[in-house]
Amino acid sequence: MTETSNIESILQEDRVFLPPENFSERVGGAYIDSMETYTKMYARSIDDPDGFWAEVADELDWFERWNTVSSGSFPDVKWFEGGKTNLCHNCIDRQINMGRGDATAIIWEGEPVGNSGSGEVRELTYHDLHTEVCRFANALKEQGVSKGDIVTIYMGMVPELAIATLACARIGAPHSVIFGGYSSQAIADRVNDANSSVVITCDGAWRRGNVVPLKDNVDAATELTDVIETVIVLKRCENEIAWVKGRDHWWHDICESQEEDCPCESMDAEDMLFLLYTSGSTGKPKGIIHTTGGYMVYTYLTSKWVFNLRPDKNQVYWCTADVGWITGHSYVIYGVLPNGVPTVMYEGAPNFPEPDRFWEIVERHKVTQFYTAPTAIRAFMKWGDEYPRKHDLDSLRVLGTVGEPINPEAWMWYREIIGGNNCPIVDTWWQTETGGHMLTPLPGATPTTPGSCTQPFFGIDAAIVTDDGIEVKTNSGGLLVIRKPWPSMLRGIYGDRERFIDTYFSRVNGMYLAGDSARRDSNENFWIMGRIDDVINVSGHRLGTMEVESSLVSHESVVEAAVVGVPHEIKGTGIAAFCTLANGFDPSEELKQSLLEHVGKEIGAIAKPDLLKFTDALPKTRSGKIMRRLLRDVAAGTDSNQDVTTLEDFTVLAKLRSDD
Ligand code: WT7
């Protein structure tokens, strides 16, 4: 839950910003230009979802038309049943067929800065993309990949990452992209769960001038699992790597002699498009299943209307997310390419070589829509206004945020310093499971208030309810649920039907439980308050506290560990860990460092605790449950007068507070 003080400051937030008067002119025509239009269209989308979504689906290409738009009910929902299509076709071939083959599809900016003072840039037209995707798709087939095989992708933010995902979609092989910051153990766990024998990686990835040894990590993963049979390696950093003959193949070698055409596999609307692992409240990440038709239609429409994408209006769209997360899947690649607006991919860090790197890129490429995370905005605020002020950001039209609640200060800074008080901010609430935006302003229509993700997108029946499914009163907190199926919802957790039903469809009867608490204000705007489970949101990245705990106790020195979220200036939520040690181990700075390193190795650097305390015992209830709320207080240095009557041993708490 969000800290109490935070809720109070947010409750007092009543500034309202209307879309700029000349917004429509500035974007070459606003799709949704007033609240009246929104309200009317929203009502229709709820009353007649099939009619609404059929019209949207008709804007895209289908090889065979669907029989029914939507069928089934939670948890087993189908969209566009009987329809045949291919998302890669709609991303690339459809653009070419419409005469846009020579238009820019992807603008890629490498991290290393060259002599010109800018990065290495590659622009791929839809024709270029077609050629590259087809050749790689043919290479995958030659490696034995066929429809239905799950392919793992573990790469940096290079164009070939987009090419690899699109090639998989083209031949009907679902991909499982693993963020390049994850460790070899994390790769092995995911590869095992998905039984994925082909891994696509790079020799290395650039990160702040250093090389992240991706291939080494894959090599280490192959020691932990027998599943991996083929490793395809893209040469990027030219760092030294080990090579296993027969198993490892260079990307350029296997593509060299391939045909430049590869027909699209005809995919059933409900065929799996990809798996994406995300954290939940147990230690084991879950493979979220997304299918083809509904995901395609929903990400296409949300991209179009939430960012007001218009081809032929000189727009350049940039989402800074890594393709390793759902934001990168939906809003770097799959929702954007069918809209015909160039999508920017940037390889590196926001502050490399200088804290103005993002703004330099915005200026040089004349970015019109910019989408990033609150954690990045807070970091920029801290680095200082001089960095954005050095650059001409006049091209910007729409600003977006995603991943975690944005504090009003950061929202205002984004609006003023980046948007010049002239760009609507779309604060988009959604999840890996939802596939696309669920609660979000529409830039030409919705009045916005700092910190609120405002109103549901079309077709989304969102509500805040009690456990009985009854809506709570205005401004009261409750469970955020979605009451009707939507096209891009997850279709399952890979290999774990029980967990799928338990997690999302059992607490509140007949509704999808998002796992967030929220409230709605008197203008009907939604405010996300925080997670209701043991999931924490660190820099907009989702982590399970249990994942970090199991990693800590897997170290020989740790007997028991408890991990909680703690407010963090930049990350939003930081990680605090409390560990009790085994006999023969004593607290020391050295042990602390090796534990942090251990977590980094087991999961990835993003999971390293910001605060680690050794303790003789953890505060527990008489029935042996760890009292996390007390630990949250200790970590945050606050004392919220919590009820400690069930605490088994009062001295534990006093000790934790007095120790450093
Ligand atoms: C969780 C989902 C959606 C892509 C990135 C994260 C939090 C997400 C917002 C927002 C407040 C947000 C929620 C959600 N979240 N967007 N605009 N305002 N909170 O995807 O890793 O699946 O995490 O992120 O807690 O449940 P994810």
XYZ file of C-alpha atoms and ligand atoms in Angstrom:
687
model
C 0.000 0.000 0.000
C 1.077 3.538 -0.606
C 2.234 5.356 2.513
C -0.516 7.210 4.326
C 1.095 10.606 3.901
C 1.180 10.043 0.178
C -2.523 9.239 0.021
C -3.316 12.410 1.895
C -1.316 14.598 -0.435
C -2.948 12.901 -3.392
C -6.419 13.345 -1.892
C -5.794 17.061 -1.781
C -4.773 17.139 -5.418
C -7.474 18.935 -7.370
C -5.637 20.750 -10.147
C -7.314 20.049 -13.460
C -5.626 20.504 -16.825
C -7.677 20.541 -19.989
C -6.183 19.419 -23.300
C -4.435 22.420 -24.941
C -6.881 24.297 -27.174
C -4.792 23.792 -30.269
C -4.113 20.122 -29.535
C -6.061 18.831 -32.504
C -4.216 21.152 -34.856
C -0.882 20.190 -33.312
C -1.406 16.458 -33.931
C -3.022 16.705 -37.325
C -6.470 15.920 -35.927
C -7.456 14.515 -32.554
C -9.237 11.164 -32.825
C -11.257 11.707 -29.652
C -11.699 15.429 -29.279
C -14.065 15.916 -26.350
C -15.482 14.258 -23.268
C -18.892 14.159 -24.962
C -17.417 12.020 -27.729
C -15.613 9.859 -25.191
C -18.729 9.326 -23.081
C -20.901 8.463 -26.037
C -18.373 6.100 -27.543
C -17.565 4.540 -24.184
C -21.232 3.767 -23.564
C -21.482 2.126 -26.968
C -18.307 0.091 -26.379
C -19.824 -1.321 -23.186
C -23.355 -1.869 -24.521
C -22.271 -3.358 -27.819
C -18.691 -4.576 -27.403
C -18.912 -6.960 -30.353
C -20.014 -4.211 -32.712
C -17.388 -1.839 -31.398
C -14.474 -4.283 -31.660
C -15.532 -5.663 -35.036
C -15.223 -2.174 -36.505
C -11.724 -1.812 -35.092
C -10.683 -5.274 -36.263
C -11.893 -4.359 -39.748
C -9.187 -1.690 -39.944
C -6.602 -4.491 -39.973
C -5.982 -7.385 -42.375
C -7.423 -10.847 -41.767
C -6.775 -13.875 -43.969
C -10.140 -15.246 -42.908
C -12.874 -13.379 -41.105
C -13.901 -14.404 -37.581
C -17.167 -16.152 -36.783
C -17.817 -14.545 -33.402
C -16.233 -11.384 -32.011
C -16.261 -12.439 -28.381
C -17.314 -15.633 -26.716
C -17.027 -17.357 -23.356
C -16.755 -15.699 -19.983
C -14.070 -15.307 -17.303
C -11.721 -17.059 -17.098
C -12.091 -18.701 -20.517
C -12.553 -15.994 -23.049
C -12.128 -16.008 -26.808
C -11.952 -13.114 -29.223
C -12.389 -13.265 -32.984
C -12.860 -17.021 -32.927
C -12.422 -18.565 -36.340
C -10.512 -15.547 -37.605
C -7.127 -16.064 -39.231
C -4.457 -13.418 -39.346
C -0.798 -12.736 -38.629
C 0.437 -9.862 -36.509
C 3.749 -9.598 -38.362
C 1.752 -9.194 -41.573
C -0.190 -6.336 -39.997
C 3.011 -4.715 -38.706
C 4.917 -4.870 -41.998
C 3.263 -6.343 -45.106
C 0.065 -4.376 -44.648
C 2.061 -1.128 -44.601
C 3.879 -2.152 -47.772
C 0.592 -3.089 -49.458
C -0.739 0.361 -48.579
C 2.188 1.970 -50.381
C 4.223 2.822 -47.277
C 7.104 0.464 -47.988
C 9.640 3.280 -48.120
C 8.399 5.013 -44.979
C 10.425 4.631 -41.802
C 9.300 1.828 -39.526
C 12.039 1.815 -36.884
C 14.541 4.488 -35.904
C 17.248 2.909 -33.834
C 19.716 4.874 -31.776
C 22.750 3.017 -30.434
C 24.266 3.858 -27.093
C 27.886 4.640 -28.021
C 28.252 8.236 -29.156
C 30.196 8.693 -32.397
C 32.319 11.550 -33.744
C 29.284 13.531 -34.850
C 28.247 13.823 -31.224
C 25.263 11.597 -31.769
C 24.808 7.872 -31.490
C 24.985 5.292 -34.188
C 21.649 5.521 -35.991
C 19.867 2.946 -38.117
C 16.605 3.656 -39.850
C 14.659 0.744 -41.241
C 11.836 1.223 -43.709
C 8.977 -1.273 -43.833
C 10.732 -2.779 -46.872
C 13.993 -3.135 -44.943
C 12.157 -4.623 -42.012
C 10.367 -7.036 -44.315
C 13.642 -8.263 -45.772
C 15.370 -8.644 -42.417
C 12.414 -10.317 -40.736
C 11.875 -12.741 -43.614
C 15.511 -13.754 -43.741
C 15.675 -14.351 -40.042
C 12.339 -16.180 -40.087
C 13.709 -18.499 -42.772
C 16.860 -18.982 -40.705
C 14.767 -19.945 -37.678
C 12.894 -22.486 -39.770
C 16.196 -23.900 -40.965
C 17.196 -24.284 -37.326
C 14.150 -26.467 -36.889
C 11.763 -23.955 -35.357
C 8.180 -24.569 -36.387
C 4.751 -23.237 -35.562
C 4.004 -23.556 -31.854
C 7.640 -23.869 -30.676
C 8.508 -21.373 -27.965
C 11.620 -19.327 -28.741
C 13.496 -17.489 -25.990
C 14.933 -14.063 -26.754
C 17.539 -12.511 -24.457
C 19.021 -9.466 -26.168
C 19.841 -5.813 -25.726
C 17.778 -3.042 -27.332
C 19.030 -3.548 -30.875
C 16.871 -3.575 -34.030
C 17.416 -7.321 -34.255
C 15.407 -7.697 -31.050
C 12.358 -6.333 -32.874
C 13.309 -8.367 -35.933
C 13.505 -11.546 -33.850
C 10.085 -11.046 -32.234
C 8.477 -10.216 -35.577
C 10.127 -13.218 -37.241
C 8.714 -15.473 -34.528
C 5.262 -13.971 -35.015
C 5.614 -14.472 -38.754
C 6.225 -18.210 -38.489
C 3.851 -18.712 -35.566
C 6.500 -19.509 -32.974
C 5.529 -17.831 -29.695
C 8.417 -15.901 -28.178
C 9.410 -15.509 -24.583
C 11.506 -12.369 -24.229
C 13.670 -12.180 -21.117
C 14.871 -8.743 -20.062
C 18.639 -8.410 -20.628
C 19.155 -7.447 -16.978
C 18.115 -10.890 -15.745
C 20.637 -13.475 -14.585
C 21.507 -16.918 -15.904
C 19.405 -18.537 -13.183
C 16.403 -16.492 -14.305
C 17.027 -17.565 -17.910
C 17.242 -21.221 -16.895
C 14.022 -21.029 -14.845
C 12.076 -19.480 -17.713
C 13.548 -21.727 -20.391
C 12.643 -24.771 -18.268
C 9.126 -23.592 -17.596
C 8.492 -22.900 -21.278
C 10.494 -25.906 -22.486
C 12.140 -23.602 -24.992
C 15.099 -25.144 -26.789
C 16.139 -22.176 -28.945
C 17.637 -19.049 -27.400
C 18.449 -15.892 -29.360
C 20.996 -13.597 -27.743
C 23.824 -11.119 -28.423
C 27.507 -11.375 -27.613
C 26.960 -8.402 -25.338
C 24.806 -5.340 -24.728
C 25.959 -1.772 -24.183
C 25.087 -0.240 -20.825
C 26.711 3.045 -19.786
C 29.786 2.303 -21.845
C 30.183 -1.176 -20.378
C 29.395 -4.502 -21.952
C 26.747 -6.693 -20.346
C 27.911 -10.241 -21.178
C 24.647 -11.658 -22.487
C 26.163 -14.675 -24.221
C 28.145 -15.597 -21.083
C 24.891 -15.531 -19.142
C 23.238 -17.836 -21.647
C 26.260 -20.146 -21.458
C 25.910 -20.234 -17.679
C 22.186 -20.929 -18.049
C 22.938 -23.973 -20.205
C 24.801 -25.391 -17.199
C 21.606 -25.107 -15.164
C 19.192 -26.687 -17.638
C 19.285 -29.357 -20.324
C 16.558 -27.754 -22.367
C 18.659 -25.392 -24.508
C 19.784 -26.984 -27.777
C 20.398 -24.039 -30.067
C 21.838 -20.602 -29.339
C 21.737 -17.892 -31.998
C 24.154 -15.041 -31.339
C 24.024 -11.553 -32.787
C 27.370 -9.768 -32.905
C 26.993 -6.406 -31.255
C 29.803 -5.512 -28.843
C 32.509 -7.792 -30.262
C 33.406 -8.858 -26.743
C 35.065 -12.219 -26.350
C 32.727 -15.121 -25.936
C 32.973 -18.872 -25.578
C 31.643 -20.971 -28.427
C 30.066 -24.402 -28.400
C 30.256 -25.930 -31.847
C 27.020 -27.366 -33.113
C 24.980 -25.504 -30.488
C 25.964 -21.897 -31.155
C 25.317 -20.075 -34.441
C 26.082 -16.538 -35.510
C 22.997 -14.596 -36.552
C 24.798 -13.277 -39.660
C 25.942 -16.739 -40.706
C 22.543 -18.384 -40.582
C 20.880 -15.425 -42.344
C 23.418 -15.078 -45.117
C 21.969 -17.401 -47.703
C 18.305 -17.010 -46.792
C 15.556 -15.989 -49.193
C 14.210 -12.482 -48.765
C 10.693 -13.676 -48.596
C 8.957 -15.838 -46.073
C 5.193 -16.250 -46.201
C 3.268 -15.451 -43.041
C 1.860 -18.408 -41.184
C -1.915 -18.184 -41.011
C -2.624 -17.904 -37.293
C -5.830 -18.613 -35.527
C -6.965 -15.561 -33.571
C -6.545 -17.568 -30.378
C -3.118 -19.040 -31.197
C -0.457 -18.019 -28.694
C 1.514 -14.966 -29.817
C 3.903 -14.801 -26.906
C 4.660 -15.704 -23.344
C 6.027 -13.084 -21.015
C 7.204 -13.920 -17.522
C 6.253 -11.593 -14.713
C 6.430 -11.723 -10.939
C 3.624 -12.750 -8.662
C 3.206 -13.356 -4.988
C 5.011 -16.695 -4.930
C 8.705 -17.123 -5.651
C 8.035 -18.534 -9.108
C 7.540 -16.105 -12.016
C 4.487 -16.770 -14.116
C 4.413 -17.067 -17.886
C 1.592 -14.805 -19.033
C -0.018 -16.057 -22.248
C -1.165 -13.597 -24.907
C -2.872 -14.673 -28.095
C -2.922 -13.196 -31.573
C -6.176 -11.558 -32.663
C -7.482 -9.769 -29.590
C -4.027 -8.557 -28.567
C -3.410 -7.224 -32.079
C -6.681 -5.313 -32.253
C -6.453 -3.894 -28.736
C -2.819 -2.742 -28.840
C -3.431 -1.245 -32.282
C -6.371 0.840 -31.075
C -4.868 1.947 -27.760
C -1.660 3.019 -29.526
C -3.691 4.928 -32.064
C -6.029 6.764 -29.719
C -3.978 7.152 -26.541
C -0.989 8.590 -28.407
C -3.013 9.981 -31.297
C -0.803 8.291 -33.863
C -1.249 9.516 -37.415
C 0.861 8.298 -40.299
C 1.680 11.029 -42.857
C 1.710 13.759 -40.192
C 5.458 13.671 -39.639
C 5.121 12.019 -36.296
C 7.910 10.169 -34.538
C 6.916 8.053 -31.577
C 9.277 7.049 -28.787
C 8.589 4.685 -25.924
C 11.695 4.306 -23.784
C 10.756 0.909 -22.347
C 12.873 -2.148 -22.972
C 11.256 -4.796 -25.161
C 11.940 -7.181 -22.271
C 8.812 -5.803 -20.558
C 5.197 -5.768 -21.711
C 5.421 -2.017 -22.426
C 8.085 -2.734 -25.013
C 6.064 -5.561 -26.569
C 2.844 -3.581 -26.890
C 4.046 -0.013 -27.287
C 7.450 -0.241 -28.964
C 6.497 -2.923 -31.480
C 3.110 -4.578 -31.825
C 0.684 -1.708 -31.306
C 2.792 0.926 -33.019
C 3.958 -0.620 -36.303
C 0.384 -1.267 -37.547
C -0.232 2.455 -37.057
C 2.439 3.407 -39.574
C 4.293 5.897 -37.371
C 8.062 5.412 -36.922
C 8.939 3.882 -33.566
C 12.220 4.836 -31.883
C 14.338 2.228 -30.116
C 17.185 3.421 -27.943
C 19.864 1.012 -26.843
C 21.296 2.646 -23.756
C 20.799 4.420 -20.460
C 19.019 7.783 -20.080
C 22.097 9.450 -18.624
C 24.854 8.147 -20.822
C 27.145 9.788 -21.654
C 25.329 12.793 -20.124
C 21.987 13.277 -18.358
C 20.608 14.997 -21.463
C 20.807 11.928 -23.694
C 17.016 11.473 -23.951
C 16.423 15.127 -24.748
C 19.179 15.185 -27.328
C 17.450 12.234 -29.031
C 14.041 13.930 -28.832
C 15.480 17.069 -30.443
C 17.429 15.331 -33.205
C 14.644 12.970 -34.263
C 11.869 15.511 -33.628
C 9.953 13.103 -31.419
C 6.238 13.912 -31.194
C 4.962 11.288 -28.746
C 7.126 10.368 -25.781
C 6.324 7.592 -23.310
C 8.395 6.789 -20.221
C 8.233 5.742 -16.542
C 7.808 7.944 -13.458
C 11.094 6.628 -12.059
C 12.926 8.101 -15.071
C 11.095 11.409 -14.674
C 12.085 11.602 -10.989
C 15.706 10.889 -11.891
C 15.667 13.683 -14.498
C 14.170 16.073 -11.964
C 17.020 15.302 -9.638
C 19.713 15.711 -12.300
C 18.464 19.228 -12.947
C 16.459 21.340 -15.382
C 19.560 22.450 -17.257
C 19.712 19.172 -19.187
C 16.290 19.320 -20.839
C 16.607 23.096 -21.171
C 19.665 22.662 -23.384
C 17.430 21.164 -26.058
C 14.605 22.195 -28.310
C 11.704 19.977 -27.268
C 9.102 21.832 -29.326
C 8.318 18.801 -31.466
C 6.602 17.062 -28.520
C 2.810 16.718 -28.634
C 1.812 13.952 -26.206
C 3.639 12.754 -23.089
C 2.929 9.402 -21.497
C 3.820 7.622 -18.271
C 3.473 4.011 -17.199
C 4.497 1.449 -14.651
C 3.766 2.959 -11.253
C 1.865 5.805 -9.687
C 3.347 9.173 -10.569
C 3.692 11.697 -7.768
C 2.150 15.103 -8.542
C 5.544 16.876 -8.317
C 6.993 14.662 -11.045
C 3.825 15.043 -13.135
C 4.034 18.854 -12.948
C 7.719 18.830 -13.791
C 7.086 16.595 -16.805
C 4.312 18.874 -17.963
C 6.283 22.105 -17.579
C 9.902 21.285 -18.276
C 9.460 18.584 -20.901
C 6.056 19.450 -22.322
C 6.334 23.254 -22.172
C 2.837 23.290 -20.591
C 1.484 22.397 -23.994
C 1.340 18.604 -24.064
C -1.349 16.459 -22.468
C 0.022 13.801 -20.125
C -1.432 10.335 -20.488
C -0.882 8.393 -17.251
C -1.637 4.864 -18.436
C -2.533 2.157 -15.928
C -2.266 -1.401 -17.142
C -0.385 -4.640 -16.536
C 1.500 -7.451 -18.226
C -1.743 -9.404 -17.893
C -3.961 -6.786 -19.526
C -1.801 -6.566 -22.668
C -2.689 -2.916 -23.244
C -3.796 0.330 -21.607
C -6.845 -0.022 -19.349
C -7.229 3.279 -17.490
C -5.893 6.288 -19.321
C -6.667 9.793 -20.437
C -7.280 10.403 -24.145
C -5.034 13.321 -25.006
C -7.545 15.440 -26.921
C -10.444 14.850 -24.581
C -9.744 13.997 -20.968
C -9.193 16.644 -18.282
C -6.189 15.416 -16.297
C -5.145 15.753 -12.668
C -1.589 14.990 -11.514
C -1.442 11.461 -10.121
C -4.661 10.090 -11.575
C -4.851 7.667 -14.494
C -8.380 9.048 -15.036
C -10.896 6.917 -16.958
C -11.318 3.505 -18.556
C -10.426 2.962 -22.186
C -13.229 1.866 -24.533
C -14.658 -1.533 -23.722
C -13.101 -1.613 -20.263
C -15.614 -2.091 -17.472
C -13.407 -1.120 -14.530
C -14.697 -0.764 -10.982
C -13.542 -0.556 -7.394
C -15.233 -3.114 -5.223
C -15.253 -4.956 -1.921
C -14.558 -8.683 -1.697
C -18.254 -9.211 -2.395
C -17.999 -7.403 -5.695
C -19.991 -4.420 -4.492
C -18.805 -1.003 -5.632
C -17.324 1.177 -2.909
C -18.329 4.789 -2.285
C -16.638 7.754 -3.919
C -13.135 8.272 -2.528
C -13.118 4.993 -0.640
C -10.373 2.514 -1.320
C -11.154 -0.953 -2.654
C -10.106 -3.655 -5.064
C -9.588 -2.676 -8.671
C -11.417 -5.148 -10.894
C -12.454 -5.481 -14.522
C -15.962 -6.840 -14.848
C -16.095 -7.778 -18.521
C -13.617 -9.560 -20.794
C -11.519 -7.398 -23.117
C -9.664 -8.425 -26.284
C -6.043 -8.328 -25.023
C -6.526 -9.989 -21.658
C -4.191 -12.823 -20.711
C -5.479 -16.241 -21.675
C -3.647 -18.093 -18.948
C -0.467 -18.733 -17.007
C 1.677 -21.150 -18.962
C 1.329 -24.634 -17.506
C -0.540 -23.500 -14.400
C -4.281 -23.276 -14.809
C -4.882 -23.370 -11.068
C -2.669 -20.384 -10.403
C -4.374 -18.498 -13.243
C -7.786 -18.970 -11.650
C -6.566 -18.477 -8.076
C -4.715 -15.264 -8.803
C -7.200 -13.426 -10.965
C -10.641 -14.977 -10.688
C -11.239 -16.341 -7.224
C -11.206 -13.496 -4.733
C -14.053 -11.544 -6.304
C -16.654 -13.703 -7.968
C -16.956 -13.254 -11.738
C -14.457 -10.415 -12.049
C -10.794 -10.029 -13.034
C -8.791 -9.011 -9.969
C -5.951 -6.701 -10.947
C -4.047 -6.933 -7.672
C -4.095 -3.170 -7.122
C -6.128 -1.142 -4.676
C -7.632 2.080 -5.968
C -10.218 4.756 -5.352
C -12.400 6.884 -7.582
C -12.891 10.593 -6.948
C -15.971 12.739 -7.409
C -15.069 13.301 -11.083
C -15.065 9.536 -11.580
C -11.296 9.543 -11.981
C -9.351 6.490 -10.850
C -6.387 6.738 -8.455
C -4.145 3.706 -8.042
C -3.137 3.278 -4.408
C -0.829 0.259 -4.486
C -0.572 -3.500 -4.741
C -2.657 -5.724 -2.490
C -0.279 -8.669 -2.739
C 3.389 -9.327 -2.074
C 4.377 -7.711 -5.322
C 6.460 -4.555 -5.245
C 7.049 -2.111 -8.024
C 10.700 -1.105 -8.168
C 11.419 1.585 -10.769
C 8.291 0.451 -12.577
C 9.539 -3.141 -12.648
C 7.519 -5.776 -10.971
C 9.153 -8.022 -8.401
C 7.788 -10.551 -5.959
C 9.096 -10.124 -2.414
C 9.101 -13.940 -2.234
C 11.433 -14.154 -5.213
C 13.990 -12.005 -3.422
C 13.452 -13.902 -0.162
C 14.032 -17.293 -1.776
C 17.142 -15.989 -3.404
C 18.463 -14.752 -0.037
C 17.764 -17.993 1.808
C 19.458 -19.959 -0.946
C 22.703 -18.404 0.336
C 24.440 -20.636 2.880
C 24.576 -17.880 5.508
C 20.869 -17.009 5.585
C 18.312 -18.972 7.588
C 15.341 -16.740 7.162
C 14.635 -13.614 5.166
C 11.815 -11.117 4.886
C 11.618 -8.599 2.078
C 9.376 -5.540 1.972
C 8.984 -2.419 -0.122
C 10.177 0.902 1.226
C 9.486 4.368 -0.215
C 12.396 5.454 -2.419
C 12.960 8.895 -3.864
C 13.781 7.771 -7.411
C 12.628 4.166 -7.659
C 9.210 4.836 -6.132
C 9.621 1.683 -4.107
C 12.954 0.325 -2.984
C 13.699 -3.127 -1.567
C 14.420 -3.711 2.127
C 15.607 -7.118 3.292
C 15.863 -8.512 6.813
C 17.978 -11.622 7.268
C 18.676 -13.947 10.151
C 21.983 -15.762 9.930
C 22.955 -19.390 10.374
C 25.258 -20.475 13.186
C 28.807 -19.665 12.378
C 28.002 -16.530 10.373
C 28.311 -13.050 11.794
C 26.928 -9.813 10.435
C 29.525 -7.844 8.495
C 29.708 -5.368 5.651
C 31.452 -8.030 3.625
C 28.666 -10.571 4.106
C 26.134 -7.899 3.222
C 27.936 -7.204 -0.045
C 28.158 -10.870 -0.907
C 24.419 -11.273 -0.237
C 23.633 -8.362 -2.532
C 25.835 -9.887 -5.189
C 24.181 -13.234 -4.672
C 20.729 -11.756 -5.348
C 22.121 -9.970 -8.402
C 23.418 -13.279 -9.692
C 20.279 -15.231 -8.879
C 17.723 -12.795 -10.258
C 19.355 -9.694 -11.681
C 20.610 -6.311 -10.567
C 17.086 -4.865 -10.319
C 16.354 -7.224 -7.417
C 19.294 -6.149 -5.237
C 17.995 -4.811 -1.908
C 18.564 -1.106 -1.235
C 18.661 -1.822 2.464
C 19.773 -5.030 4.111
C 19.598 -5.611 7.850
C 20.805 -8.563 9.865
C 18.607 -9.504 12.747
C 18.537 -12.217 15.422
C 14.861 -12.818 14.779
C 12.041 -11.538 12.607
C 8.898 -10.092 14.168
C 6.238 -12.782 14.007
C 2.705 -13.344 15.104
C 2.003 -16.100 17.593
C 1.056 -18.319 14.697
C 4.462 -17.731 13.132
C 3.567 -15.290 10.359
C 6.159 -12.636 9.602
C 4.688 -9.210 10.363
C 5.580 -7.389 7.202
C 3.779 -4.198 8.047
C 6.088 -3.735 11.014
C 9.115 -4.366 8.871
C 7.860 -1.809 6.361
C 7.776 0.713 9.191
C 11.243 -0.175 10.360
C 12.585 0.071 6.815
C 10.897 3.410 6.205
C 11.971 4.729 9.592
C 8.366 5.524 10.446
C 6.257 4.518 13.364
C 2.614 4.438 12.427
C 1.323 3.224 15.783
C 0.541 -0.159 14.431
C -1.277 -2.729 16.389
C 1.418 -4.994 17.797
C -0.737 -7.005 20.150
C -0.179 -10.155 18.145
C 3.584 -9.698 18.010
C 5.169 -12.697 19.638
C 8.332 -11.121 20.933
C 8.303 -7.376 21.498
C 12.046 -7.173 21.935
C 12.570 -8.177 18.325
C 10.957 -5.015 17.103
C 12.739 -2.751 19.552
C 16.026 -4.287 18.510
C 15.361 -3.891 14.811
C 14.581 -0.233 15.346
C 17.684 0.472 17.373
C 20.094 -1.300 15.040
C 21.474 0.364 11.981
C 1.550 -3.036 -12.122
C 1.736 -3.843 -13.363
C 1.921 -1.845 -17.601
C 3.286 -1.902 -18.014
C 4.304 -1.690 -16.956
C 4.100 -2.448 -15.679
C 1.533 -0.755 -11.599
C 1.309 0.216 -13.918
C 0.563 2.207 -13.480
C 0.071 3.553 -13.433
C -0.083 3.340 -11.115
C 0.703 1.522 -12.263
C 0.313 -1.409 -10.996
C 0.117 -2.630 -11.878
N 1.180 0.282 -12.571
N 0.944 1.370 -14.472
N -0.081 4.290 -14.538
N -0.236 4.068 -12.221
N 0.383 2.086 -11.085
O 3.553 -3.714 -15.906
O 5.092 -5.142 -14.572
O 2.811 -5.966 -15.228
O 3.087 -4.174 -13.485
O 2.249 -1.798 -12.251
O 0.601 -1.787 -9.690
O -0.604 -3.659 -11.264
P 3.669 -4.820 -14.813
